[in-house]
Short mmCIF file of C-alpha atoms in Angstrom, two decimals:
data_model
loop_
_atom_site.label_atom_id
_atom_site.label_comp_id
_atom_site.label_asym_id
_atom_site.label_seq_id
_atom_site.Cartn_x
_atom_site.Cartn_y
_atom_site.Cartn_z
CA UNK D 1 -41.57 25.97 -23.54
CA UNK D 2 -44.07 25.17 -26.15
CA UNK D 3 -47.40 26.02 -23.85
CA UNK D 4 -45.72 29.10 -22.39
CA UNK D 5 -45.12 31.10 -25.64
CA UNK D 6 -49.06 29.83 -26.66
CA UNK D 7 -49.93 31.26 -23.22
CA UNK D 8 -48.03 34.83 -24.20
CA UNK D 9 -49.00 34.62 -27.96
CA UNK D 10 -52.81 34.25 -26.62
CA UNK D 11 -52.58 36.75 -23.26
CA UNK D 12 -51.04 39.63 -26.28
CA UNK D 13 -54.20 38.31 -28.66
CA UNK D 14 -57.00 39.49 -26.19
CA UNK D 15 -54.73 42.69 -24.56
CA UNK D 16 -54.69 43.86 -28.03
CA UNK D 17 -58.35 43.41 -28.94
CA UNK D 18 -60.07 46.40 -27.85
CA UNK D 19 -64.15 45.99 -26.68
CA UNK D 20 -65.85 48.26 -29.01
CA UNK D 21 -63.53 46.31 -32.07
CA UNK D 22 -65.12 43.02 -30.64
CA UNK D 23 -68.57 44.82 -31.38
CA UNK D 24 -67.83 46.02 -34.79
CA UNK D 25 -67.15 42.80 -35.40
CA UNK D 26 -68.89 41.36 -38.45
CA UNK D 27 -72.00 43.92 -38.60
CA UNK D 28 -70.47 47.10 -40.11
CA UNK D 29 -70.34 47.41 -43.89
CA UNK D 30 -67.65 47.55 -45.73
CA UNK D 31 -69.44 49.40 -48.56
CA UNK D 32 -68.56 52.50 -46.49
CA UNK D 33 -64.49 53.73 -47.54
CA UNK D 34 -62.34 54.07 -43.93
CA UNK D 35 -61.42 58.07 -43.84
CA UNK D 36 -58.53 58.41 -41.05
CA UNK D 37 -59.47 61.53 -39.26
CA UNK D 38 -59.34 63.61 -35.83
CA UNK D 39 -60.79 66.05 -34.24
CA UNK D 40 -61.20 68.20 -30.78
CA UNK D 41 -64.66 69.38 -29.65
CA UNK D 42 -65.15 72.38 -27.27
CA UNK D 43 -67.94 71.54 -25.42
CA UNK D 44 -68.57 74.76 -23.51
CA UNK D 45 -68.91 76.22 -27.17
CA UNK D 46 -72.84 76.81 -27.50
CA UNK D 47 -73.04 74.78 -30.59
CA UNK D 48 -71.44 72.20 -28.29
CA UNK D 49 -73.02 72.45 -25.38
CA UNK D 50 -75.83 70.32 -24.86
CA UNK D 51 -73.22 67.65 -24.95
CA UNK D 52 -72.88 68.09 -21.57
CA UNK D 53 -76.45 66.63 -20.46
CA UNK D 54 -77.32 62.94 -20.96
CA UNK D 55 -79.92 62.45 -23.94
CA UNK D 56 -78.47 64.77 -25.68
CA UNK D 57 -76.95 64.43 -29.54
CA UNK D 58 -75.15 66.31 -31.80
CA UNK D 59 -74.70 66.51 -35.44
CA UNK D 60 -70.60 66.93 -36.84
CA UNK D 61 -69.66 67.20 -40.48
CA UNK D 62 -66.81 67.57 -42.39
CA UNK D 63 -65.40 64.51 -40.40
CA UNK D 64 -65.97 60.61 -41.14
CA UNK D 65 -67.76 59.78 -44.52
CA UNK D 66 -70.79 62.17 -44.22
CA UNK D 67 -70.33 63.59 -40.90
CA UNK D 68 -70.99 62.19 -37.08
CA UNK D 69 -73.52 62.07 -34.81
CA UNK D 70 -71.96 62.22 -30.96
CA UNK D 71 -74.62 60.99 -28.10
CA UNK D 72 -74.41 61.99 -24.27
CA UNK D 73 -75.68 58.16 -22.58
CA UNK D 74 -75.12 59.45 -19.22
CA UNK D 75 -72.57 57.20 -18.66
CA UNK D 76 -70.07 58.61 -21.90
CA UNK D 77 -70.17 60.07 -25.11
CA UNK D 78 -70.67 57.65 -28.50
CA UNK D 79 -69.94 58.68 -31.39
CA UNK D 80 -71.30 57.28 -34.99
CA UNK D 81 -71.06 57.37 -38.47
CA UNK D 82 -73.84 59.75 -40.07
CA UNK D 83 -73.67 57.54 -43.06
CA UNK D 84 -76.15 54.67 -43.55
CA UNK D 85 -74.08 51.66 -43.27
CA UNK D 86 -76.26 49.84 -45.81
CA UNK D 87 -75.54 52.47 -48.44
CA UNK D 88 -72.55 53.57 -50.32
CA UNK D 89 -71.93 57.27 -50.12
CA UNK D 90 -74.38 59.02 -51.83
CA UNK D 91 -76.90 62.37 -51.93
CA UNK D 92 -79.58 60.27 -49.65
CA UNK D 93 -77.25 57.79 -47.26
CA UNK D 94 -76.64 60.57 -44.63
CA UNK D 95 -79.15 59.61 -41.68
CA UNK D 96 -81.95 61.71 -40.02
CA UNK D 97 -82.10 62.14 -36.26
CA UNK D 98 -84.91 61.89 -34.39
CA UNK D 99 -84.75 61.20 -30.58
CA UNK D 100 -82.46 58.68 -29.88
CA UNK D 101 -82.50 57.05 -33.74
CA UNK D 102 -81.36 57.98 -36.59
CA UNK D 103 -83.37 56.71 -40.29
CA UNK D 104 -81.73 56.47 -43.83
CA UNK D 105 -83.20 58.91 -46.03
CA UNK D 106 -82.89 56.58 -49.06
CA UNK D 107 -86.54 55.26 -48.68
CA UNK D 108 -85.66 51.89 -47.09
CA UNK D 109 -86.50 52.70 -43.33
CA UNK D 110 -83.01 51.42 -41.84
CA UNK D 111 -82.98 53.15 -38.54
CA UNK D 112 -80.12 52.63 -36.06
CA UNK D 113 -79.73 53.15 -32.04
CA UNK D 114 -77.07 55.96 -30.92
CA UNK D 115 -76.95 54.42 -27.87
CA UNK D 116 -75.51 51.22 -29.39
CA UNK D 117 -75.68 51.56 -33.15
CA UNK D 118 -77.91 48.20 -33.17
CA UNK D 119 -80.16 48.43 -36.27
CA UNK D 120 -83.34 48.77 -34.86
CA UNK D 121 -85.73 48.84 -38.15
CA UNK D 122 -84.86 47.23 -41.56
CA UNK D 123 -83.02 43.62 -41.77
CA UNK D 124 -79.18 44.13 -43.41
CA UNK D 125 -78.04 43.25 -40.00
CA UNK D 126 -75.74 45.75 -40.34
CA UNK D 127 -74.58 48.72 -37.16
CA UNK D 128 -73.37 51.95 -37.20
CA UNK D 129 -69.56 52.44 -37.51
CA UNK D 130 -68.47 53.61 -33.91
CA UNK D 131 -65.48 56.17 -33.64
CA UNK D 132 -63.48 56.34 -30.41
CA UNK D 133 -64.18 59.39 -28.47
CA UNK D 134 -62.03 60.70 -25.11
CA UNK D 135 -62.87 63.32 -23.05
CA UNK D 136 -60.47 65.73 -21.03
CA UNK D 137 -62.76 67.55 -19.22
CA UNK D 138 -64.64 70.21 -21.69
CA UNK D 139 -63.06 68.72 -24.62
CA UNK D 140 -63.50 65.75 -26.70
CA UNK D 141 -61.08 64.31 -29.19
CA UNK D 142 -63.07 62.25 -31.61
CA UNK D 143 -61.31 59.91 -33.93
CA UNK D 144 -61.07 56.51 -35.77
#
């Protein structure tokens, strides 16, 4: 009886452990506060619409700490905190785009992937905070 509730107890541990919390895991700050939000993106709106083609990003505020950056891979849409993970809130931690990174505009030269949110320059070995993004068709429902 003993070694089937471990087997439940541990079968329940791993269905409720989601991949991209697995990934979070240890390398997102927690100098950043956790704003509960949601929102629905119109993709065949023109500010919207280059969603639609891999390689493509775009640039959300008024949602997460100091906005979100959403990225087309090809394969699905990521979304990311604009905020510098590395930084409390402030007038310089929202990041720069440029390509496929985006750089902290505080003077230290963090830069982050949006394909992954790996830091890619800098050495806090800290990530971008992910937010969970599902599409239904044109639209997108972003949210955390």
């Amino acid at each position: 009886m003993k070694k089937m509730l471990l087997l439940v107890f541990t079968v329940l541990l791993f269905v409720n452990c989601k991949e991209d919390d697995i990934s979070q895991n240890g390398c997102v700050s927690n100098l950043l506060p956790n704003y509960g939000f949601s929102a629905e993106i119109n993709m065949s709106l023109p500010l919207y619409g280059g969603l639609q083609f891999a390689g493509n990003s775009v640039y959300i505020n008024n949602i997460g700490v100091k906005g979100v950056y959403l990225y087309n891979t090809g394969s699905s849409i990521v979304a990311f905190e604009a905020s510098d993970p590395a930084h409390g809130p402030s007038s310089c931690s929202r990041m720069a785009i440029s390509g496929i990174e985006v750089t902290c505009e505080c003077g230290d030269g963090n830069s982050y992937e949006l394909l992954t949110g790996q830091q890619t320059e800098g050495d806090t070995g800290n990530c971008l905070r992910a937010y969970r993004v599902e599409r239904n068709g044109l639209i997108l429902s972003v949210y955390n």
